[in-house]
Tab-separated table of C-alpha atoms in Angstrom:
chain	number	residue	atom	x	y	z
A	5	UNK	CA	68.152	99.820	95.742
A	6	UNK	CA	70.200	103.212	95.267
A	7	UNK	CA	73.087	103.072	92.827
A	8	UNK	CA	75.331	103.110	96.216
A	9	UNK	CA	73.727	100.059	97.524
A	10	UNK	CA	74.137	98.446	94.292
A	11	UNK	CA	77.742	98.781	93.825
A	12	UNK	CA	78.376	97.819	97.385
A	13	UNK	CA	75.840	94.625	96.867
A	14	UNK	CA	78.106	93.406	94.197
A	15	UNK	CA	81.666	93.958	95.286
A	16	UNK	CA	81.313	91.463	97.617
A	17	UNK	CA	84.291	92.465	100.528
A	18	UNK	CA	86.588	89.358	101.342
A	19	UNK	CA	89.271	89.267	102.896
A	20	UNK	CA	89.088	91.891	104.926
A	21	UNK	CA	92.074	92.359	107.726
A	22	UNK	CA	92.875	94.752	110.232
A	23	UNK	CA	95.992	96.370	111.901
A	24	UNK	CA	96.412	99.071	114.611
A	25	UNK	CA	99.856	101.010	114.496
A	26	UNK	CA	101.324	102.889	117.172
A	27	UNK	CA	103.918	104.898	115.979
A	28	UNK	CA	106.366	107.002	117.573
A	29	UNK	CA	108.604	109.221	116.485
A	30	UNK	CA	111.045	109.011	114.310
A	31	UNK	CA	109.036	106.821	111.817
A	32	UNK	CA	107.990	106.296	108.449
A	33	UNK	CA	105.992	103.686	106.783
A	34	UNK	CA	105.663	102.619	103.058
A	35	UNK	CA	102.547	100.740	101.137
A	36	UNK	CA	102.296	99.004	98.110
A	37	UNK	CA	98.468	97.923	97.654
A	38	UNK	CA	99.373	95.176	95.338
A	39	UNK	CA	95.856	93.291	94.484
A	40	UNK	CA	94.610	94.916	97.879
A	41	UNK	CA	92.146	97.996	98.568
A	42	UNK	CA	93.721	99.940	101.636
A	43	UNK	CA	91.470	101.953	104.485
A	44	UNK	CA	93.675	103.850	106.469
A	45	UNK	CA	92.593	106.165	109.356
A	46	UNK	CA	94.401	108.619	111.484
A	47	UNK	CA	93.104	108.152	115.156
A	48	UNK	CA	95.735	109.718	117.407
A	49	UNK	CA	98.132	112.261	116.225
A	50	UNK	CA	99.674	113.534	112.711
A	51	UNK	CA	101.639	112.347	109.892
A	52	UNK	CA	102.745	113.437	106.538
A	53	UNK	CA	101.333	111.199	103.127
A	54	UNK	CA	103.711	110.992	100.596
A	55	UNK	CA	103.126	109.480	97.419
A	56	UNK	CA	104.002	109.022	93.427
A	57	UNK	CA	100.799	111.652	92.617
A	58	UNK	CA	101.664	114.372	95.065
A	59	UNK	CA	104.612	116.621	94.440
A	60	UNK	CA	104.456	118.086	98.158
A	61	UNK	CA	103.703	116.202	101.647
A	62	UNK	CA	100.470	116.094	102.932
A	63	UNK	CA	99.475	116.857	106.375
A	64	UNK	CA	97.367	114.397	107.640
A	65	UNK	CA	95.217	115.606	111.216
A	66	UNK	CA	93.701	113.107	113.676
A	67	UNK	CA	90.293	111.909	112.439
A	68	UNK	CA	91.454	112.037	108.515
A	69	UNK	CA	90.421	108.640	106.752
A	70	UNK	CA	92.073	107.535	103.444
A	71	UNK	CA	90.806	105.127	100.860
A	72	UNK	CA	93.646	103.697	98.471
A	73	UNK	CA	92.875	101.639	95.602
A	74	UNK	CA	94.959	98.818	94.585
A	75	UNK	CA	97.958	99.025	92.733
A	76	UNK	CA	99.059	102.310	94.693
A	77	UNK	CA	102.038	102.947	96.596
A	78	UNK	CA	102.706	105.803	99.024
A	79	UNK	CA	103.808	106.410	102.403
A	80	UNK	CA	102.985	107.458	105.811
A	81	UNK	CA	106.053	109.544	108.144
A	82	UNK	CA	106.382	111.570	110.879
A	83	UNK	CA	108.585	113.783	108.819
A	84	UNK	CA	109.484	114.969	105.106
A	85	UNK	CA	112.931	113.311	105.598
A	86	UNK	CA	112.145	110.209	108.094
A	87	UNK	CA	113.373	106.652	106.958
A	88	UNK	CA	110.935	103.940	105.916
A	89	UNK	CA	110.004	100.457	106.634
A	90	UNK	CA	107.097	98.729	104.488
A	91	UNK	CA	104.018	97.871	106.264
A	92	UNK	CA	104.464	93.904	105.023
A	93	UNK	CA	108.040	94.181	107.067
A	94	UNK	CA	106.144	95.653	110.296
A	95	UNK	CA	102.622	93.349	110.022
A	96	UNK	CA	101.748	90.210	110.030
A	97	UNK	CA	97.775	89.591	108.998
A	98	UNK	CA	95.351	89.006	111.037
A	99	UNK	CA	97.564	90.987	113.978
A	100	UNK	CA	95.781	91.072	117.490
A	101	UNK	CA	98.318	93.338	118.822
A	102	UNK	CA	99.203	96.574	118.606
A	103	UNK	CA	102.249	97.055	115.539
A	104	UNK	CA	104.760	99.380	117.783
A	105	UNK	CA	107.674	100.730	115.577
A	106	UNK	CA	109.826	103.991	115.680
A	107	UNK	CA	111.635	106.544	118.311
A	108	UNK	CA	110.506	107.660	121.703
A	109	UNK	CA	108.748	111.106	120.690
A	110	UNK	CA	105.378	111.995	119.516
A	111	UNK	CA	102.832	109.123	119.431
A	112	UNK	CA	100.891	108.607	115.840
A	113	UNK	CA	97.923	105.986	115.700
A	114	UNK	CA	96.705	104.537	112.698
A	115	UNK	CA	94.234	101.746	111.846
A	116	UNK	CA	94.395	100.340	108.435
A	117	UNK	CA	92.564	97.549	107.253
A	118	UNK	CA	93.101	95.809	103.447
A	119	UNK	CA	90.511	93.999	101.843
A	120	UNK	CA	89.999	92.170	98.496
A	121	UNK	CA	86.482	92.693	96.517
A	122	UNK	CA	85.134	92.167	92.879
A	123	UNK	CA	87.083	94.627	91.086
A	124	UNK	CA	84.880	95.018	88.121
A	125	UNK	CA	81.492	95.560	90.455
A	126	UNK	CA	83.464	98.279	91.704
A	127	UNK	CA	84.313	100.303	88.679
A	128	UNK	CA	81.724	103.038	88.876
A	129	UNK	CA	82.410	103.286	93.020
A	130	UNK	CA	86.518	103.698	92.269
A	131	UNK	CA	86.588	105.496	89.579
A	132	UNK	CA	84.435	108.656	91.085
A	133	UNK	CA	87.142	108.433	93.954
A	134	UNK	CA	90.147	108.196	92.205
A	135	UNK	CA	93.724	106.589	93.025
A	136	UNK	CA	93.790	107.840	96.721
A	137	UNK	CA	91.580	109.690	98.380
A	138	UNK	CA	91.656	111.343	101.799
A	139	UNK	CA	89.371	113.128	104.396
A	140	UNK	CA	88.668	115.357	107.441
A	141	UNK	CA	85.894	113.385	108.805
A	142	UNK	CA	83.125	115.530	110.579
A	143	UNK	CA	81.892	115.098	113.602
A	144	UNK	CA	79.204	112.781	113.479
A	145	UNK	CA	81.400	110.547	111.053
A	146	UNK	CA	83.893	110.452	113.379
A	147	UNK	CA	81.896	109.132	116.001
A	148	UNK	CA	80.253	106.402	114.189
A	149	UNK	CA	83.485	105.263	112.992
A	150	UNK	CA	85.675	105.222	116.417
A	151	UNK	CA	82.887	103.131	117.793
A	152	UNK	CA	83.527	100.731	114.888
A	153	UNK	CA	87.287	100.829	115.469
A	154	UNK	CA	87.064	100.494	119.281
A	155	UNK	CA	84.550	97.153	119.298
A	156	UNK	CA	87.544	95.747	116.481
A	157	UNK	CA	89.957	96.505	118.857
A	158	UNK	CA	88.327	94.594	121.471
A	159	UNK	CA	87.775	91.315	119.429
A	160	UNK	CA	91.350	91.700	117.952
A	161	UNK	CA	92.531	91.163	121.659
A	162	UNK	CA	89.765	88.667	122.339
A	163	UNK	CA	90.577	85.299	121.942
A	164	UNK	CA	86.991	84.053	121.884
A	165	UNK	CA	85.495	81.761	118.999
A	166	UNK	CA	84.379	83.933	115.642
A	167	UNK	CA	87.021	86.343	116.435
A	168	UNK	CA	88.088	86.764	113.133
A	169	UNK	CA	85.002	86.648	111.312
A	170	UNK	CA	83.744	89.144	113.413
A	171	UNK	CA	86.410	90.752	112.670
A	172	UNK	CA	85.767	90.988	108.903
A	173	UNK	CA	82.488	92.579	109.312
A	174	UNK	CA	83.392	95.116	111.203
A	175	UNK	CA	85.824	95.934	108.488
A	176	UNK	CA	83.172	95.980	106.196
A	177	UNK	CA	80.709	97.723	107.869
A	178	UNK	CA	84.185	100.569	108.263
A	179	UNK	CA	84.396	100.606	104.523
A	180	UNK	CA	80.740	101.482	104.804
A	181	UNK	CA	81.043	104.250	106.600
A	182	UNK	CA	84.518	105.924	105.368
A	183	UNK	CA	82.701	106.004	102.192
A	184	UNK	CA	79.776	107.973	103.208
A	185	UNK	CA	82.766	110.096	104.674
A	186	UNK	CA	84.175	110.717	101.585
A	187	UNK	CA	81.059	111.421	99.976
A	188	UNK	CA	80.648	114.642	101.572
A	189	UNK	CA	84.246	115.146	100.364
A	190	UNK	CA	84.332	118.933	98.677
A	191	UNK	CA	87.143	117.651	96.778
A	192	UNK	CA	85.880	114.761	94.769
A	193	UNK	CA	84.011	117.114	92.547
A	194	UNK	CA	81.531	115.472	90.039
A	195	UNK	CA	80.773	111.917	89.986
A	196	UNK	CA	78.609	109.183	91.402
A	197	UNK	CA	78.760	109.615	95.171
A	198	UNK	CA	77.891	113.808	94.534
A	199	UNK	CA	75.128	113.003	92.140
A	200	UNK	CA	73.323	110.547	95.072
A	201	UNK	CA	74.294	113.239	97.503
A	202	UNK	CA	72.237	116.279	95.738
A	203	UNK	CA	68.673	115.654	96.710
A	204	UNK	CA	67.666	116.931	93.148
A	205	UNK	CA	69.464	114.149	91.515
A	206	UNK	CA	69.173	111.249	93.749
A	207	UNK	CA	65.681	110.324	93.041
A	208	UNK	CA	66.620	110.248	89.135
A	209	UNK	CA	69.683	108.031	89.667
A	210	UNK	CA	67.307	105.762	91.464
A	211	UNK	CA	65.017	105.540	89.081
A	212	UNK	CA	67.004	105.503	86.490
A	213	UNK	CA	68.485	102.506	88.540
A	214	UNK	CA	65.991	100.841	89.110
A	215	UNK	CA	64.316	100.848	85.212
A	216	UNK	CA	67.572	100.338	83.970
A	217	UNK	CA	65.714	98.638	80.824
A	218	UNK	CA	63.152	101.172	80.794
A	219	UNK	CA	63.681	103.343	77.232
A	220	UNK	CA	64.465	106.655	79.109
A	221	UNK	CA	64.887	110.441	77.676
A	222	UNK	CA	66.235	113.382	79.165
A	223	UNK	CA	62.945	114.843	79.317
A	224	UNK	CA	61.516	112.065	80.872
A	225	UNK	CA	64.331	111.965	83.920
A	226	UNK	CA	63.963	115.928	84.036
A	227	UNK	CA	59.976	115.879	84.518
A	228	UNK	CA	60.507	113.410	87.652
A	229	UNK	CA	61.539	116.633	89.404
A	230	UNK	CA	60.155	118.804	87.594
A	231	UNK	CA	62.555	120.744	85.803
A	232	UNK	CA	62.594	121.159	81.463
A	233	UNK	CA	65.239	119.207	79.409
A	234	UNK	CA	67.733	122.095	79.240
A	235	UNK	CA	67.391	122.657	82.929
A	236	UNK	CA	67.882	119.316	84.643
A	237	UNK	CA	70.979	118.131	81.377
A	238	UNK	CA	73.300	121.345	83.060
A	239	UNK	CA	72.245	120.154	86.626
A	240	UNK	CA	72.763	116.560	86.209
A	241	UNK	CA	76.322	117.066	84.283
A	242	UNK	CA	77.393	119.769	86.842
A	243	UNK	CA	76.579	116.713	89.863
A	244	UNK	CA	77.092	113.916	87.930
A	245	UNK	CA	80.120	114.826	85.499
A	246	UNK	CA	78.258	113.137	82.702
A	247	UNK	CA	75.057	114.279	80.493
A	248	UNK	CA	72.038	112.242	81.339
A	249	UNK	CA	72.385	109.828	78.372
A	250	UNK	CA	76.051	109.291	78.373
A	251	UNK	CA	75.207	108.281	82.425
A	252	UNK	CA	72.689	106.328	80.807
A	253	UNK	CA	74.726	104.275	78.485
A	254	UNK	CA	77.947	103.715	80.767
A	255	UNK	CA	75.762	102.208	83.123
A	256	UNK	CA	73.638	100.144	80.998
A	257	UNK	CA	77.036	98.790	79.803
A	258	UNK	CA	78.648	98.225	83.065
A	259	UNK	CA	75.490	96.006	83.872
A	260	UNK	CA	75.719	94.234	80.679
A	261	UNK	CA	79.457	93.368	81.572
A	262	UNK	CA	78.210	91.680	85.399
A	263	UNK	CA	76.149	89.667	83.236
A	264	UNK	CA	78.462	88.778	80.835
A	265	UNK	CA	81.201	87.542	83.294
A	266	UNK	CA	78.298	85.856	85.508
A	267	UNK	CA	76.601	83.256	83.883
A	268	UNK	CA	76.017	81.899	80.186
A	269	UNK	CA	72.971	84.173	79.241
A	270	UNK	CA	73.148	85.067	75.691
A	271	UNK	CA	74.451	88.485	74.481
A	272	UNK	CA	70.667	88.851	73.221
A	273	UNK	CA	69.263	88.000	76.777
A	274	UNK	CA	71.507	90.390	78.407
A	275	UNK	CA	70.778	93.440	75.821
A	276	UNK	CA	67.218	92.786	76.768
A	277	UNK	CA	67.977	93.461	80.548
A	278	UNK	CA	69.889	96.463	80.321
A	279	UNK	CA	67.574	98.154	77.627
A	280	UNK	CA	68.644	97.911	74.039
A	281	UNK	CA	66.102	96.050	71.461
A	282	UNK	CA	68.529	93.223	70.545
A	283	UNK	CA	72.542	91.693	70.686
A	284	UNK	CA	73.767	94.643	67.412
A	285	UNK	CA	72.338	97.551	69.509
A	286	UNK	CA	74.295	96.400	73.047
A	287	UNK	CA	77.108	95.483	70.861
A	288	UNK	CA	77.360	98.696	68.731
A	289	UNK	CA	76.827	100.725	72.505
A	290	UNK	CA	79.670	98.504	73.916
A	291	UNK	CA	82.004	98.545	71.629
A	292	UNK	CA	81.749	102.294	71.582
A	293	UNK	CA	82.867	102.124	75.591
A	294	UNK	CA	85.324	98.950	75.556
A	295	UNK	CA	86.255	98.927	72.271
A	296	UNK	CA	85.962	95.109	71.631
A	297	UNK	CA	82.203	93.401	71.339
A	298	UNK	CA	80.644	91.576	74.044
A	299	UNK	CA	81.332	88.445	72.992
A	300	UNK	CA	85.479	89.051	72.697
A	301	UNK	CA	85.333	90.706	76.020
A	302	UNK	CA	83.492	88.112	77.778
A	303	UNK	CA	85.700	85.607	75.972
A	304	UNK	CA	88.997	87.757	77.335
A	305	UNK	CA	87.600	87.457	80.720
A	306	UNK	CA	86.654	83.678	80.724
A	307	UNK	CA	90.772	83.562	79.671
A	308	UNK	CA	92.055	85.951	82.340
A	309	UNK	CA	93.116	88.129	80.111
């Protein structure tokens, strides 16, 4: 299983809903994600994105996706200066209908969909996209995901049995493919999705996933492909954002803290899994990242805290 695969086994999607918009203007529409992940796609049309991390308005074409995190809160217009309604005021989840709202001018379309997941599983995925990210999808993107938002549009006008569970995977299977979208994004930079994207670092990450336990070395991840320890440290960085062993450790810890917050193995069972040679070495290496030890974080999360 590819680091990609991995993170998307374990976030578990739930509660996925979906909306259509038709907007017309004038119009303007404000978010708050809340405890909510937000997928957002322009089908028809163009609006401006406003938002607390942007000085300027964006421009947003037909065929841009977004992908907010929770916690976030911007807005969606047909102009710099148009008034705004919040999305909660306009929909009510799960909405079969069209949500019509605005003027009589220019028609804007957008499908959104919120969903809940396993926020800790998804800490590697959502941090290498930051806050909010948006898109230009290309062509063959595009396609894949219109034909996902036309069958949803279908079953949200269906009244048929398994509507709404239907429903939901569809929404998944969206997430799915807006994130292979954004992986091809130019402007992410370094991070995750760009190091499984360059074909010189994907088969490392997989191994590297795969033998998470295994005691690696730079030079041992640099001879899979064939390039010396100097060589393949720049590449990986440049890609990645992270040297080799730094990658290394961050993941080995994010591992050890599913396991933690899973079950009752023992902070010695769970170094063993993720590669360290007992419960001081994982707890030295953990409390380097988290600053508390294992056991105090897996106590704080037992708690809520």
């Amino acid at each position: 299983m590819n680091p990609f695969d991995e993170i998307l086994d374990g976030m578990r999607l739930q509660h996925a809903l979906y909306a259509c918009f038709q907007l017309r203007a004038p119009w303007g529409v404000s978010f708050d994600t809340g405890e909510y992940a937000r997928l957002l796609i322009v089908r028809k049309g163009a609006c401006y994105l406003k938002g607390e991390q942007r000085a300027d308005p964006v421009l947003l074409d037909a065929d841009t996706c977004m992908l907010v995190q929770p916690g976030v809160q911007f807005s969606l217009c047909d102009g710099k200066e148009s008034p705004l309604v919040s999305c909660e005021t306009l929909a009510r989840y799960p909405h079969a209908e069209p949500i019509v709202h605005g003027g009589d001018g220019a028609l804007t379309e957008i499908v959104t969909a919120r969903f809940a997941f396993n926020k800790l599983a998804a800490e590697p995925l959502f941090s290498a996209l930051g806050p909010l990210v948006h898109t230009r999808l290309r062509a063959e993107d595009a396609v894949a995901i219109k034909s996902i938002l036309h069958v949803l549009q279908t079953e949200a006008q269906s009244r048929d049995y398994g509507t709404q569970l239907i429903n939901a995977r569809l929404v998944d299977v969206m997430f799915i493919q807006v994130l292979r979208a954004l992986s091809h994004c130019a402007s992410l930079g370094a991070g995750l999705l760009a190091g499984i994207r360059d074909p010189r670092m994907a088969p490392v990450l997989q191994a590297v996933h795969q033998q998470i336990a295994h005691p690696w070395s730079v030079e041992e991840m640099g001879a899979l492909i064939g390039l010396s320890r100097s060589t393949f440290s720049a590449l990986f960085k440049a890609a990645v954002g992270q040297a080799p062993l730094a990658y290394l450790t961050a993941w080995r810890i994010y591992k050890a803290k599913l396991l933690l917050a899973a079950g009752s193995q023992t902070i010695g069972q769970i170094a063993a899994q993720v590669g360290y040679d007992n419960e001081s070495s994982l707890s030295r290496a953990f409390s380097r990242l988290e600053g508390v030890s294992p056991g105090v974080w897996r106590q704080r999360q037992r708690a809520g805290v």
